Amino acid sequence: SQTIHQWPATLVQPVGSPLSLECTVEGTSNPNLYWYRQAAGRGLQLLFYSIGIDQISSEVPQNLSASRPQDRQFILSSKKLLLSDSGFYLCAFGQGVNYGYTFGSGTRLTVV
Amino acid sequence: AQKITQTQPGMFVQEKEAVTLDCTYDTSDPSYGLFWYKQPSSGEMIFLIYQGSYDQQNATEGRYSLNFQKARKSANLVISASQLGDSAMYFCAMREGRTAGNEKLTFGTGTRLTIIP
């Protein structure tokens, strides 16, 4: 079966520190992968998506970057976190145009 | 303009009653898909139901149904016989186009549903 793993579940980081969130998918090959951010009490904003290894598209200008070094691995990074980077980050993979996404369990990031 | 609009920030519904969560969308693409997701307090996103723009009938999945009114560009979620476990945030989302490999979804701001015992 297809599964998606995302870690860590929670993270508290000081302003200016680096960030690395990892997401891996099992049970499928060449998935389309997505990073979303959800600010407190808000909807989901698409940050990055990837249709293949080293193929990353950014949806919004920001302090974050994404990489896909392997087919089923998607990493969200920052060199220096800002307070405004706080939020709930969700990784997802596409199940086909009629099936939407399967989401990871999310990472709650607090920048202090 | 907002592509997905959910006008109800919060709703309180008595247990066992039916509830309708509103969603309107904006697109000029003739091919699109509409989705509803549930987000409990744990944060996980759970897929509930899908409606394609060319589907002739309203989608149903168990207690969930989607009231699709294409001319009005609305895709309301109906939950029948609500249960305490239905308390959660609910998000409406849209995919535009049918490009293979492109399943980007645009989400609304959500509705927080609280079921009252």
Tab-separated table of C-alpha atoms in Angstrom:
chain	number	residue	atom	x	y	z
A	1	SER	CA	0.000	0.000	0.000
A	2	GLN	CA	1.027	3.594	-0.535
A	3	THR	CA	2.132	5.471	2.557
A	4	ILE	CA	3.791	8.767	3.321
A	5	HIS	CA	6.018	9.520	6.279
A	6	GLN	CA	6.860	12.964	7.533
A	7	TRP	CA	9.073	14.002	10.430
A	8	PRO	CA	9.561	15.435	12.914
A	9	ALA	CA	6.046	15.910	14.264
A	10	THR	CA	6.914	19.050	16.204
A	11	LEU	CA	9.873	21.387	16.118
A	12	VAL	CA	10.810	24.512	18.023
A	13	GLN	CA	13.645	26.453	16.437
A	14	PRO	CA	15.247	29.847	17.180
A	15	VAL	CA	15.148	32.638	14.646
A	16	GLY	CA	18.118	32.418	12.297
A	17	SER	CA	18.616	28.682	12.688
A	18	PRO	CA	18.488	26.252	9.740
A	19	LEU	CA	15.585	23.924	8.975
A	20	SER	CA	15.263	20.533	7.366
A	21	LEU	CA	11.939	18.691	7.165
A	22	GLU	CA	11.853	15.346	5.443
A	23	CYS	CA	9.096	13.444	3.705
A	24	THR	CA	9.296	9.983	2.162
A	25	VAL	CA	6.767	7.964	0.210
A	26	GLU	CA	6.465	4.182	0.021
A	27	GLY	CA	4.549	1.884	-2.283
A	28	THR	CA	4.646	4.053	-5.386
A	29	SER	CA	7.189	5.285	-7.883
A	30	ASN	CA	7.618	8.691	-9.506
A	31	PRO	CA	4.965	10.366	-7.350
A	32	ASN	CA	4.103	14.027	-7.631
A	33	LEU	CA	5.079	15.557	-4.303
A	34	TYR	CA	3.873	18.701	-2.581
A	35	TRP	CA	4.755	20.882	0.403
A	36	TYR	CA	1.955	22.947	1.925
A	37	ARG	CA	1.972	25.327	4.870
A	38	GLN	CA	-0.984	26.042	7.084
A	39	ALA	CA	-0.803	29.150	9.257
A	40	ALA	CA	-2.757	29.005	12.518
A	41	GLY	CA	-6.497	28.913	11.776
A	42	ARG	CA	-5.943	29.338	8.057
A	43	GLY	CA	-6.167	27.293	4.889
A	44	LEU	CA	-3.346	25.499	3.135
A	45	GLN	CA	-0.892	27.360	0.949
A	46	LEU	CA	1.086	25.457	-1.678
A	47	LEU	CA	4.789	26.128	-1.271
A	48	PHE	CA	6.521	23.696	-3.640
A	49	TYR	CA	5.722	20.799	-5.877
A	50	SER	CA	7.852	18.279	-7.702
A	51	ILE	CA	7.100	15.980	-10.629
A	52	GLY	CA	10.471	14.224	-10.537
A	53	ILE	CA	13.993	14.057	-9.123
A	54	ASP	CA	15.583	17.522	-8.964
A	55	GLN	CA	12.455	19.032	-10.553
A	56	ILE	CA	11.109	21.608	-8.121
A	57	SER	CA	8.569	24.348	-8.734
A	58	SER	CA	8.073	27.151	-6.247
A	59	GLU	CA	4.639	28.636	-5.885
A	60	VAL	CA	5.414	31.605	-3.652
A	61	PRO	CA	8.545	33.649	-2.997
A	62	GLN	CA	9.799	32.921	0.467
A	63	ASN	CA	12.586	32.053	2.823
A	64	LEU	CA	12.287	28.327	2.148
A	65	SER	CA	13.610	25.921	-0.471
A	66	ALA	CA	12.828	22.352	-1.439
A	67	SER	CA	14.838	19.502	-2.872
A	68	ARG	CA	14.117	16.036	-4.201
A	69	PRO	CA	17.348	14.073	-4.166
A	70	GLN	CA	15.613	10.707	-4.608
A	71	ASP	CA	12.407	9.639	-6.300
A	72	ARG	CA	10.446	9.215	-3.090
A	73	GLN	CA	12.141	11.798	-0.874
A	74	PHE	CA	11.122	15.430	-0.585
A	75	ILE	CA	12.936	17.857	1.712
A	76	LEU	CA	11.942	21.329	2.853
A	77	SER	CA	14.790	23.547	4.016
A	78	SER	CA	15.755	26.965	5.180
A	79	LYS	CA	19.174	28.449	5.866
A	80	LYS	CA	17.844	31.010	8.368
A	81	LEU	CA	14.388	30.748	9.856
A	82	LEU	CA	12.141	33.773	10.342
A	83	LEU	CA	9.336	34.161	12.866
A	84	SER	CA	6.899	34.168	9.953
A	85	ASP	CA	7.993	30.637	9.010
A	86	SER	CA	6.038	29.260	11.958
A	87	GLY	CA	3.161	27.047	10.940
A	88	PHE	CA	1.990	23.542	10.206
A	89	TYR	CA	3.799	21.972	7.274
A	90	LEU	CA	2.225	19.169	5.322
A	91	CYS	CA	3.793	16.956	2.712
A	92	ALA	CA	1.555	15.155	0.238
A	93	PHE	CA	1.727	12.972	-2.825
A	94	GLY	CA	-0.727	12.938	-5.678
A	95	GLN	CA	-2.956	9.953	-6.241
A	96	GLY	CA	-4.067	10.945	-9.732
A	97	VAL	CA	-6.174	13.841	-10.991
A	98	ASN	CA	-9.410	12.398	-9.624
A	99	TYR	CA	-8.137	11.381	-6.244
A	100	GLY	CA	-6.440	14.382	-4.734
A	101	TYR	CA	-3.669	13.818	-2.249
A	102	THR	CA	-2.534	11.567	0.497
A	103	PHE	CA	-1.067	13.749	3.208
A	104	GLY	CA	1.636	13.118	5.752
A	105	SER	CA	0.903	13.654	9.403
A	106	GLY	CA	2.438	17.136	9.382
A	107	THR	CA	5.154	19.045	11.235
A	108	ARG	CA	4.233	21.807	13.614
A	109	LEU	CA	7.072	24.343	13.451
A	110	THR	CA	7.390	27.128	15.980
A	111	VAL	CA	10.100	29.702	15.419
A	112	VAL	CA	10.997	31.565	18.609
B	1	ALA	CA	-10.190	36.810	-6.687
B	2	GLN	CA	-10.383	33.844	-4.354
B	3	LYS	CA	-10.573	30.578	-6.233
B	4	ILE	CA	-12.226	28.743	-3.341
B	5	THR	CA	-14.493	30.520	-0.870
B	6	GLN	CA	-15.800	29.029	2.340
B	7	THR	CA	-17.971	31.643	4.011
B	8	GLN	CA	-18.650	29.813	7.282
B	9	PRO	CA	-15.666	30.115	9.648
B	10	GLY	CA	-17.485	28.041	12.261
B	11	MET	CA	-20.657	26.035	12.700
B	12	PHE	CA	-22.366	24.376	15.652
B	13	VAL	CA	-24.737	21.521	14.911
B	14	GLN	CA	-26.734	19.220	17.142
B	15	GLU	CA	-25.723	15.581	17.035
B	16	LYS	CA	-27.723	13.455	14.564
B	17	GLU	CA	-28.751	16.477	12.510
B	18	ALA	CA	-27.637	16.959	8.921
B	19	VAL	CA	-25.175	19.727	8.187
B	20	THR	CA	-24.259	21.579	5.004
B	21	LEU	CA	-20.856	23.195	4.601
B	22	ASP	CA	-20.717	25.807	1.877
B	23	CYS	CA	-18.098	26.094	-0.841
B	24	THR	CA	-18.061	28.256	-3.944
B	25	TYR	CA	-15.338	28.236	-6.538
B	26	ASP	CA	-14.084	30.353	-9.388
B	27	THR	CA	-12.503	28.977	-12.521
B	28	SER	CA	-12.697	29.477	-16.274
B	29	ASP	CA	-11.312	26.019	-16.983
B	30	PRO	CA	-14.050	23.657	-18.230
B	31	SER	CA	-12.254	20.695	-16.667
B	32	TYR	CA	-11.767	20.778	-12.922
B	33	GLY	CA	-12.201	18.705	-9.810
B	34	LEU	CA	-13.554	19.558	-6.414
B	35	PHE	CA	-12.484	17.893	-3.173
B	36	TRP	CA	-13.412	17.964	0.480
B	37	TYR	CA	-10.968	17.160	3.257
B	38	LYS	CA	-11.451	16.766	6.989
B	39	GLN	CA	-8.795	17.904	9.453
B	40	PRO	CA	-9.284	16.705	13.043
B	41	SER	CA	-7.439	18.378	15.902
B	42	SER	CA	-4.532	15.984	15.329
B	43	GLY	CA	-3.782	17.869	12.112
B	44	GLU	CA	-3.944	15.036	9.609
B	45	MET	CA	-5.829	15.718	6.389
B	46	ILE	CA	-8.411	13.094	5.488
B	47	PHE	CA	-9.864	12.894	1.979
B	48	LEU	CA	-13.668	12.713	2.051
B	49	ILE	CA	-15.159	13.108	-1.403
B	50	TYR	CA	-14.448	14.127	-4.998
B	51	GLN	CA	-16.602	15.650	-7.762
B	52	GLY	CA	-15.444	16.062	-11.332
B	53	SER	CA	-16.740	18.944	-13.435
B	54	TYR	CA	-18.131	16.570	-16.045
B	55	ASP	CA	-19.779	14.221	-13.568
B	56	GLN	CA	-23.521	14.134	-14.147
B	57	GLN	CA	-24.444	12.961	-10.682
B	58	ASN	CA	-23.580	14.322	-7.279
B	59	ALA	CA	-20.839	12.368	-5.551
B	60	THR	CA	-21.672	10.367	-2.450
B	61	GLU	CA	-19.462	8.506	0.041
B	62	GLY	CA	-21.304	6.995	2.959
B	63	ARG	CA	-22.699	9.830	5.075
B	64	TYR	CA	-21.021	12.432	2.859
B	65	SER	CA	-22.541	13.842	-0.283
B	66	LEU	CA	-21.531	16.733	-2.473
B	67	ASN	CA	-24.266	19.079	-3.661
B	68	PHE	CA	-22.757	20.166	-6.976
B	69	GLN	CA	-24.447	23.120	-8.647
B	70	LYS	CA	-22.292	23.875	-11.652
B	71	ALA	CA	-24.114	26.976	-12.877
B	72	ARG	CA	-23.809	28.548	-9.432
B	73	LYS	CA	-20.239	27.292	-9.036
B	74	SER	CA	-20.983	25.765	-5.694
B	75	ALA	CA	-19.902	22.439	-4.222
B	76	ASN	CA	-21.430	22.148	-0.778
B	77	LEU	CA	-20.637	19.200	1.465
B	78	VAL	CA	-23.589	17.557	3.172
B	79	ILE	CA	-23.037	15.331	6.186
B	80	SER	CA	-26.070	13.303	7.156
B	81	ALA	CA	-26.788	12.166	10.717
B	82	SER	CA	-23.854	14.030	12.244
B	83	GLN	CA	-21.749	12.346	14.917
B	84	LEU	CA	-19.482	13.720	17.630
B	85	GLY	CA	-16.491	12.453	15.654
B	86	ASP	CA	-17.408	14.779	12.810
B	87	SER	CA	-16.132	17.742	14.831
B	88	ALA	CA	-13.167	19.016	12.827
B	89	MET	CA	-12.019	21.579	10.277
B	90	TYR	CA	-13.338	20.966	6.792
B	91	PHE	CA	-11.589	22.219	3.676
B	92	CYS	CA	-12.900	22.540	0.161
B	93	ALA	CA	-10.288	22.345	-2.607
B	94	MET	CA	-10.138	22.569	-6.388
B	95	ARG	CA	-7.907	21.197	-9.111
B	96	GLU	CA	-8.002	23.017	-12.437
B	97	GLY	CA	-7.313	21.226	-15.703
B	98	ARG	CA	-6.486	17.591	-16.309
B	99	THR	CA	-2.816	17.773	-17.203
B	100	ALA	CA	-1.205	14.449	-16.474
B	101	GLY	CA	1.000	14.816	-13.455
B	102	ASN	CA	-0.536	18.095	-12.377
B	103	GLU	CA	-2.773	17.664	-9.409
B	104	LYS	CA	-2.141	21.006	-7.704
B	105	LEU	CA	-4.971	21.790	-5.334
B	106	THR	CA	-6.125	25.215	-4.186
B	107	PHE	CA	-7.726	25.153	-0.745
B	108	GLY	CA	-10.330	27.325	0.926
B	109	THR	CA	-9.867	28.769	4.394
B	110	GLY	CA	-11.944	26.057	6.008
B	111	THR	CA	-14.989	25.702	8.241
B	112	ARG	CA	-14.674	24.554	11.834
B	113	LEU	CA	-17.576	22.215	12.570
B	114	THR	CA	-18.522	21.453	16.157
B	115	ILE	CA	-21.093	18.763	16.895
B	116	ILE	CA	-23.022	19.342	20.104
B	117	PRO	CA	-24.179	16.263	22.061
